[in-house]
Amino acid sequence: MSHILPTDPQAPDPAAIAQAAALLLNGGLVAFPTETVYGLGADATDERAVRSVYRAKGRPSSNPLIVHAARTEEARAIADHWPDAAARLADRFWPGPLTIVLPRRIGTVHPAVSAHGPTVALRVPSHPVALALIQASGRPIAAPSANRSGHTSPTRAEHVVMSLGDAVPLILDAGPLPGGIESTVIDLSGARPRLLRPGLLSIERIEQLIGATERPEIRAASSDDGLRSPGLLTKHYAPNTPLILSSNIEAALEKYRNKERIGVITLQPVSPQVHATVIALPKNPDSYARELYHALHELDRAGLDRIIAELPPETDAWLGIRDRLQRAAA
Ligand code: TXA
Ligand code: MG
């Protein structure tokens, strides 16, 4: 069974941090809170520990991990060089929900962290418990989201238990997290900055600082029947219950009426007559992000046949959320 150590999010419990850091230094895994989602941490310099992260998640060893540091200087030491754009982004947004990909310096973290590629993803998180843990361990910490590969990320300790169970010996539980979706990943290893994953930090704020980035193609979200799921995207962030997206919830509900037990995630109140389990999420993207994964976990637990989620607006402020919904429905 995994051991759950509660801690105050603002004032990390020193005994809990010391116990977790000792486990990390011993090659063990620790699930810990960040400002985005719970991470599954391992000493990034320890090959065996890093391999056990991939194993615990069932993650292909070709998909690299993010390395977390407590300070910009420590992250910078893992990069082979530090371009001007990295300096500006780190100055403004670290600690915070931004991950920067750069060429990896040889002899720092173990190459397994990078799936043996030439680059490394670096992040300085802002959650006090994450910072305390990294500091106490004195090591860079490799940490993917603490869920089975391809599934919905955890924003509460109970989600970690539901997804990974016994594969995590220790969970630092700081309650529900403030961010709710993962960090934004920017690749600065090439000639031009590239957005690899939209996320909690809006791309608008990044581009204000470093200019236009190359963006991944995100397929048009709506269609005439309002029910298309974007088949070209690789499935990720997915609940166990089949998920479809719709720009017209009432029409989608009509289609499945009386045939299936349906869960709905909306931005609008839905008529109280509908026979569905409805979770209405806030219309503000930050508040929506905070609640989205919990809503997906709750609907998953309800044992429904299908979840229908309303498509959010197609603006940059919703980019990270639309990306998660589309991949979860893929
Ligand atoms: O908010 C977050 O970023 C959370 C918390 C725990 O920090 N972590 C997280 O890690 O979301 P994970 O492993 O679930 O997602 C990491 C993403 C993946 O899409 C991975 O492919 C990409 O970052 N990535 C990691 N290293 C990379 C590299 N060297 N080059 C390109 N992409 C990389
Ligand atoms: Mg993940």
PDB file of C-alpha atoms in Angstrom, residues 55-213:
ATOM      1  CA  ARG A  55       7.897   1.131 -15.201  1.00  0.00           C
ATOM      2  CA  ALA A  56       5.489   2.434 -12.549  1.00  0.00           C
ATOM      3  CA  LYS A  57       3.625   4.506 -15.146  1.00  0.00           C
ATOM      4  CA  GLY A  58       3.748   1.925 -17.930  1.00  0.00           C
ATOM      5  CA  ARG A  59       5.316   4.716 -19.954  1.00  0.00           C
ATOM      6  CA  PRO A  60       7.241   3.966 -23.154  1.00  0.00           C
ATOM      7  CA  SER A  61      10.954   4.581 -22.513  1.00  0.00           C
ATOM      8  CA  SER A  62      10.975   6.740 -25.653  1.00  0.00           C
ATOM      9  CA  ASN A  63       8.910   9.492 -23.968  1.00  0.00           C
ATOM     10  CA  PRO A  64      11.283  11.715 -21.927  1.00  0.00           C
ATOM     11  CA  LEU A  65      10.687  13.100 -18.419  1.00  0.00           C
ATOM     12  CA  ILE A  66      10.765  16.662 -17.067  1.00  0.00           C
ATOM     13  CA  VAL A  67      13.597  17.451 -14.642  1.00  0.00           C
ATOM     14  CA  HIS A  68      12.602  19.657 -11.711  1.00  0.00           C
ATOM     15  CA  ALA A  69      15.057  21.949  -9.936  1.00  0.00           C
ATOM     16  CA  ALA A  70      14.605  24.241  -6.943  1.00  0.00           C
ATOM     17  CA  ARG A  71      16.382  27.222  -8.480  1.00  0.00           C
ATOM     18  CA  THR A  72      17.059  28.613 -11.934  1.00  0.00           C
ATOM     19  CA  GLU A  73      20.840  28.236 -11.479  1.00  0.00           C
ATOM     20  CA  GLU A  74      20.410  24.520 -10.784  1.00  0.00           C
ATOM     21  CA  ALA A  75      18.252  24.044 -13.876  1.00  0.00           C
ATOM     22  CA  ARG A  76      20.695  26.075 -15.942  1.00  0.00           C
ATOM     23  CA  ALA A  77      23.583  23.814 -14.896  1.00  0.00           C
ATOM     24  CA  ILE A  78      21.790  20.866 -16.545  1.00  0.00           C
ATOM     25  CA  ALA A  79      21.508  22.677 -19.889  1.00  0.00           C
ATOM     26  CA  ASP A  80      24.422  22.697 -22.286  1.00  0.00           C
ATOM     27  CA  HIS A  81      23.923  26.414 -22.913  1.00  0.00           C
ATOM     28  CA  TRP A  82      21.467  29.083 -21.823  1.00  0.00           C
ATOM     29  CA  PRO A  83      20.077  31.199 -24.662  1.00  0.00           C
ATOM     30  CA  ASP A  84      18.725  34.681 -24.112  1.00  0.00           C
ATOM     31  CA  ALA A  85      15.112  33.487 -24.519  1.00  0.00           C
ATOM     32  CA  ALA A  86      15.642  30.943 -21.705  1.00  0.00           C
ATOM     33  CA  ALA A  87      17.058  33.639 -19.427  1.00  0.00           C
ATOM     34  CA  ARG A  88      14.098  35.910 -20.079  1.00  0.00           C
ATOM     35  CA  LEU A  89      11.483  33.204 -19.634  1.00  0.00           C
ATOM     36  CA  ALA A  90      13.115  31.855 -16.480  1.00  0.00           C
ATOM     37  CA  ASP A  91      13.439  35.363 -15.005  1.00  0.00           C
ATOM     38  CA  ARG A  92       9.782  36.070 -15.552  1.00  0.00           C
ATOM     39  CA  PHE A  93       8.038  32.734 -15.088  1.00  0.00           C
ATOM     40  CA  TRP A  94      10.167  30.578 -12.757  1.00  0.00           C
ATOM     41  CA  PRO A  95       9.284  29.311 -10.290  1.00  0.00           C
ATOM     42  CA  GLY A  96       6.090  28.458 -12.169  1.00  0.00           C
ATOM     43  CA  PRO A  97       4.249  26.251 -14.680  1.00  0.00           C
ATOM     44  CA  LEU A  98       6.706  26.545 -17.573  1.00  0.00           C
ATOM     45  CA  THR A  99       9.021  23.808 -18.897  1.00  0.00           C
ATOM     46  CA  ILE A 100      11.968  24.691 -21.151  1.00  0.00           C
ATOM     47  CA  VAL A 101      13.622  22.136 -23.459  1.00  0.00           C
ATOM     48  CA  LEU A 102      17.341  22.689 -24.149  1.00  0.00           C
ATOM     49  CA  PRO A 103      20.376  20.609 -25.136  1.00  0.00           C
ATOM     50  CA  ARG A 104      21.410  18.467 -22.152  1.00  0.00           C
ATOM     51  CA  ARG A 105      24.837  18.926 -20.590  1.00  0.00           C
ATOM     52  CA  ILE A 106      26.764  15.640 -20.451  1.00  0.00           C
ATOM     53  CA  GLY A 107      27.468  14.317 -16.952  1.00  0.00           C
ATOM     54  CA  THR A 108      24.479  15.937 -15.227  1.00  0.00           C
ATOM     55  CA  VAL A 109      21.211  13.988 -15.100  1.00  0.00           C
ATOM     56  CA  HIS A 110      21.088  10.390 -16.355  1.00  0.00           C
ATOM     57  CA  PRO A 111      20.377  10.202 -20.137  1.00  0.00           C
ATOM     58  CA  ALA A 112      17.437   7.837 -19.461  1.00  0.00           C
ATOM     59  CA  VAL A 113      15.587  10.962 -18.250  1.00  0.00           C
ATOM     60  CA  SER A 114      15.828  12.295 -21.805  1.00  0.00           C
ATOM     61  CA  ALA A 115      14.968   8.936 -23.383  1.00  0.00           C
ATOM     62  CA  HIS A 116      18.671   9.041 -24.415  1.00  0.00           C
ATOM     63  CA  GLY A 117      18.044  12.040 -26.681  1.00  0.00           C
ATOM     64  CA  PRO A 118      20.264  15.142 -26.806  1.00  0.00           C
ATOM     65  CA  THR A 119      17.848  17.492 -25.016  1.00  0.00           C
ATOM     66  CA  VAL A 120      16.377  17.821 -21.540  1.00  0.00           C
ATOM     67  CA  ALA A 121      13.125  19.389 -20.298  1.00  0.00           C
ATOM     68  CA  LEU A 122      13.675  21.698 -17.297  1.00  0.00           C
ATOM     69  CA  ARG A 123      11.237  23.213 -14.853  1.00  0.00           C
ATOM     70  CA  VAL A 124      11.389  25.103 -11.539  1.00  0.00           C
ATOM     71  CA  PRO A 125       7.988  24.522  -9.902  1.00  0.00           C
ATOM     72  CA  SER A 126       6.467  27.045  -7.517  1.00  0.00           C
ATOM     73  CA  HIS A 127       4.629  24.751  -5.102  1.00  0.00           C
ATOM     74  CA  PRO A 128       6.261  25.158  -1.646  1.00  0.00           C
ATOM     75  CA  VAL A 129       6.140  21.384  -1.027  1.00  0.00           C
ATOM     76  CA  ALA A 130       7.823  20.613  -4.365  1.00  0.00           C
ATOM     77  CA  LEU A 131      10.527  23.194  -3.685  1.00  0.00           C
ATOM     78  CA  ALA A 132      11.117  21.920  -0.143  1.00  0.00           C
ATOM     79  CA  LEU A 133      11.399  18.323  -1.376  1.00  0.00           C
ATOM     80  CA  ILE A 134      13.837  19.129  -4.196  1.00  0.00           C
ATOM     81  CA  GLN A 135      15.930  21.244  -1.832  1.00  0.00           C
ATOM     82  CA  ALA A 136      15.987  18.592   0.876  1.00  0.00           C
ATOM     83  CA  SER A 137      17.045  15.888  -1.591  1.00  0.00           C
ATOM     84  CA  GLY A 138      19.779  18.079  -3.062  1.00  0.00           C
ATOM     85  CA  ARG A 139      19.186  16.401  -6.434  1.00  0.00           C
ATOM     86  CA  PRO A 140      17.418  17.300  -9.662  1.00  0.00           C
ATOM     87  CA  ILE A 141      14.110  15.406  -9.591  1.00  0.00           C
ATOM     88  CA  ALA A 142      12.688  13.690 -12.683  1.00  0.00           C
ATOM     89  CA  ALA A 143       8.906  13.789 -12.449  1.00  0.00           C
ATOM     90  CA  PRO A 144       6.195  12.972 -14.943  1.00  0.00           C
ATOM     91  CA  SER A 145       2.577  13.338 -13.869  1.00  0.00           C
ATOM     92  CA  ALA A 146       1.741  10.654 -11.282  1.00  0.00           C
ATOM     93  CA  ASN A 147      -0.715   8.609 -13.348  1.00  0.00           C
ATOM     94  CA  ARG A 148      -0.701   5.512 -15.560  1.00  0.00           C
ATOM     95  CA  SER A 149       0.650   6.452 -18.975  1.00  0.00           C
ATOM     96  CA  GLY A 150      -2.047   7.924 -21.226  1.00  0.00           C
ATOM     97  CA  HIS A 151      -4.559   8.514 -18.444  1.00  0.00           C
ATOM     98  CA  THR A 152      -5.918  11.579 -16.652  1.00  0.00           C
ATOM     99  CA  SER A 153      -3.342  13.405 -14.498  1.00  0.00           C
ATOM    100  CA  PRO A 154      -3.853  13.643 -10.718  1.00  0.00           C
ATOM    101  CA  THR A 155      -4.794  16.894  -9.003  1.00  0.00           C
ATOM    102  CA  ARG A 156      -5.478  15.198  -5.647  1.00  0.00           C
ATOM    103  CA  ALA A 157      -3.623  12.474  -3.721  1.00  0.00           C
ATOM    104  CA  GLU A 158      -6.626  10.161  -4.092  1.00  0.00           C
ATOM    105  CA  HIS A 159      -6.259  10.367  -7.897  1.00  0.00           C
ATOM    106  CA  VAL A 160      -2.659   9.136  -7.560  1.00  0.00           C
ATOM    107  CA  VAL A 161      -3.841   6.156  -5.515  1.00  0.00           C
ATOM    108  CA  MET A 162      -6.633   5.403  -8.009  1.00  0.00           C
ATOM    109  CA  SER A 163      -4.223   5.477 -10.975  1.00  0.00           C
ATOM    110  CA  LEU A 164      -0.964   4.037  -9.640  1.00  0.00           C
ATOM    111  CA  GLY A 165      -1.913   2.227  -6.432  1.00  0.00           C
ATOM    112  CA  ASP A 166       0.926   0.211  -4.936  1.00  0.00           C
ATOM    113  CA  ALA A 167       3.422   1.371  -7.552  1.00  0.00           C
ATOM    114  CA  VAL A 168       3.974   4.519  -5.419  1.00  0.00           C
ATOM    115  CA  PRO A 169       5.336   3.820  -1.940  1.00  0.00           C
ATOM    116  CA  LEU A 170       4.916   7.395  -0.669  1.00  0.00           C
ATOM    117  CA  ILE A 171       2.570  10.269  -1.509  1.00  0.00           C
ATOM    118  CA  LEU A 172       2.992  13.780  -0.107  1.00  0.00           C
ATOM    119  CA  ASP A 173      -0.601  14.971   0.144  1.00  0.00           C
ATOM    120  CA  ALA A 174      -1.055  18.748   0.003  1.00  0.00           C
ATOM    121  CA  GLY A 175      -4.727  18.606  -0.960  1.00  0.00           C
ATOM    122  CA  PRO A 176      -6.283  19.781  -4.254  1.00  0.00           C
ATOM    123  CA  LEU A 177      -3.765  21.663  -6.411  1.00  0.00           C
ATOM    124  CA  PRO A 178      -4.153  25.269  -7.552  1.00  0.00           C
ATOM    125  CA  GLY A 179      -3.270  24.823 -11.264  1.00  0.00           C
ATOM    126  CA  GLY A 180      -5.012  21.700 -12.474  1.00  0.00           C
ATOM    127  CA  ILE A 181      -3.411  21.129 -15.893  1.00  0.00           C
ATOM    128  CA  GLU A 182       0.242  20.535 -16.740  1.00  0.00           C
ATOM    129  CA  SER A 183       2.992  23.066 -17.408  1.00  0.00           C
ATOM    130  CA  THR A 184       3.464  24.668 -20.820  1.00  0.00           C
ATOM    131  CA  VAL A 185       6.436  23.111 -22.658  1.00  0.00           C
ATOM    132  CA  ILE A 186       8.589  25.355 -24.879  1.00  0.00           C
ATOM    133  CA  ASP A 187      11.456  23.975 -26.964  1.00  0.00           C
ATOM    134  CA  LEU A 188      14.393  26.386 -27.192  1.00  0.00           C
ATOM    135  CA  SER A 189      16.865  23.830 -28.539  1.00  0.00           C
ATOM    136  CA  GLY A 190      16.294  24.746 -32.195  1.00  0.00           C
ATOM    137  CA  ALA A 191      16.657  27.882 -34.260  1.00  0.00           C
ATOM    138  CA  ARG A 192      13.182  29.150 -33.333  1.00  0.00           C
ATOM    139  CA  PRO A 193      11.130  28.733 -30.139  1.00  0.00           C
ATOM    140  CA  ARG A 194       8.526  25.973 -30.485  1.00  0.00           C
ATOM    141  CA  LEU A 195       5.475  25.306 -28.374  1.00  0.00           C
ATOM    142  CA  LEU A 196       5.523  21.546 -27.685  1.00  0.00           C
ATOM    143  CA  ARG A 197       2.610  21.427 -25.246  1.00  0.00           C
ATOM    144  CA  PRO A 198       0.192  24.255 -24.414  1.00  0.00           C
ATOM    145  CA  GLY A 199      -0.440  24.321 -20.685  1.00  0.00           C
ATOM    146  CA  LEU A 200      -1.165  26.265 -17.555  1.00  0.00           C
ATOM    147  CA  LEU A 201       1.000  29.252 -18.482  1.00  0.00           C
ATOM    148  CA  SER A 202      -0.765  30.885 -21.419  1.00  0.00           C
ATOM    149  CA  ILE A 203       1.111  31.039 -24.705  1.00  0.00           C
ATOM    150  CA  GLU A 204       0.116  34.706 -24.989  1.00  0.00           C
ATOM    151  CA  ARG A 205       2.231  35.604 -21.968  1.00  0.00           C
ATOM    152  CA  ILE A 206       5.197  33.654 -23.347  1.00  0.00           C
ATOM    153  CA  GLU A 207       4.969  35.256 -26.779  1.00  0.00           C
ATOM    154  CA  GLN A 208       4.735  38.718 -25.241  1.00  0.00           C
ATOM    155  CA  LEU A 209       8.217  38.095 -23.885  1.00  0.00           C
ATOM    156  CA  ILE A 210      10.030  36.166 -26.661  1.00  0.00           C
ATOM    157  CA  GLY A 211       7.919  36.788 -29.773  1.00  0.00           C
ATOM    158  CA  ALA A 212       5.994  34.333 -31.930  1.00  0.00           C
ATOM    159  CA  THR A 213       6.541  30.613 -31.352  1.00  0.00           C
TER     160      THR A 213
END
